């Protein structure tokens, strides 16, 4: 079967022949009738080709919309999975900060160690997050960038140093010891 380009080329040729035949003085009615039939047949073929192209374009549009819908679904699925991951992190946090330390204190040995068939849990103390009152803390613990904000890293170091040296905490800073678990 001829391509659309070939059919349009033939149609142009037939139209030019018809125009030339109509301009000539000796009009051949049989030739004119044959060219008209050919022209009508070529018009039908072009119409069929364009209908097929139109159908193909509609199918492409459908596929594009299906892909867009899949993308939206995947975005929702990613959000759902991120939410589940946060839930798992909260559960893991609960186990590490609350449940395991209390179990080790109750059933572990005097050194804060509890062993299972698969792991050894050791309870140890370390410093937790530092709380800084931004209104009364000394300027040493403030960073000046574009906006003034607290330097919690520096405040934490100062609080740990003061605690270890047995000194009073700097004004506006408070830190507590928390129990953590190390799994080896």
XYZ file of C-alpha atoms in Angstrom, residues 16-106:
91
model
C -2.157 19.335 -12.588
C -3.130 17.052 -15.469
C -6.788 18.007 -15.030
C -5.896 21.690 -15.008
C -3.749 21.314 -18.129
C -6.474 19.301 -19.883
C -9.115 21.939 -19.045
C -6.895 24.749 -20.386
C -6.126 22.981 -23.650
C -8.395 23.650 -26.645
C -9.137 20.038 -27.492
C -10.991 18.630 -24.456
C -10.810 14.817 -24.218
C -13.919 13.866 -22.235
C -12.846 10.243 -21.626
C -9.432 11.319 -20.337
C -11.101 13.998 -18.173
C -13.559 11.448 -16.751
C -10.717 8.995 -15.999
C -8.677 11.701 -14.230
C -11.742 12.765 -12.167
C -12.304 9.153 -11.054
C -8.622 8.812 -10.158
C -8.781 12.108 -8.223
C -11.859 10.946 -6.269
C -10.206 7.579 -5.522
C -7.051 9.360 -4.300
C -9.189 11.654 -2.100
C -10.785 8.564 -0.526
C -7.363 7.001 0.075
C -6.064 10.212 1.697
C -9.205 10.341 3.872
C -8.640 6.736 5.012
C -4.981 7.494 5.732
C -5.877 10.598 7.755
C -8.546 8.676 9.658
C -5.886 6.109 10.562
C -3.466 8.851 11.608
C -6.224 10.447 13.681
C -6.968 7.108 15.362
C -3.260 6.637 16.063
C -2.996 10.139 17.575
C -5.999 9.452 19.816
C -4.352 6.215 20.970
C -1.124 8.092 21.701
C -3.093 10.629 23.719
C -4.778 7.817 25.682
C -1.417 6.228 26.454
C -0.031 9.590 27.556
C -2.921 10.050 29.991
C -2.478 6.517 31.309
C 1.203 7.216 31.956
C 0.307 10.486 33.716
C -2.154 8.575 35.910
C 0.534 5.989 36.737
C 2.938 8.790 37.684
C 0.345 10.273 40.047
C -0.310 6.828 41.529
C 3.413 6.299 42.061
C 3.691 9.682 43.799
C 0.908 8.621 46.162
C 2.617 5.265 46.707
C 5.956 6.970 47.458
C 4.222 9.247 49.990
C 2.552 6.215 51.593
C 5.867 4.351 51.810
C 7.613 7.392 53.305
C 4.885 7.560 55.930
C 5.338 3.865 56.744
C 9.094 4.401 56.985
C 8.588 7.243 59.481
C 6.354 4.934 61.509
C 9.058 2.275 61.529
C 11.627 4.855 62.616
C 9.353 5.957 65.488
C 8.898 2.328 66.553
C 12.641 1.724 66.393
C 13.191 4.904 68.400
C 10.724 3.715 71.039
C 12.519 0.380 71.315
C 15.975 1.976 71.578
C 15.055 4.801 73.957
C 12.366 3.296 76.167
C 11.734 -0.423 75.945
C 15.256 -1.873 75.679
C 16.788 0.309 78.439
C 14.017 -0.689 80.853
C 14.373 -4.393 79.963
C 18.155 -4.254 80.374
C 17.782 -2.534 83.749
C 15.366 -5.219 84.915
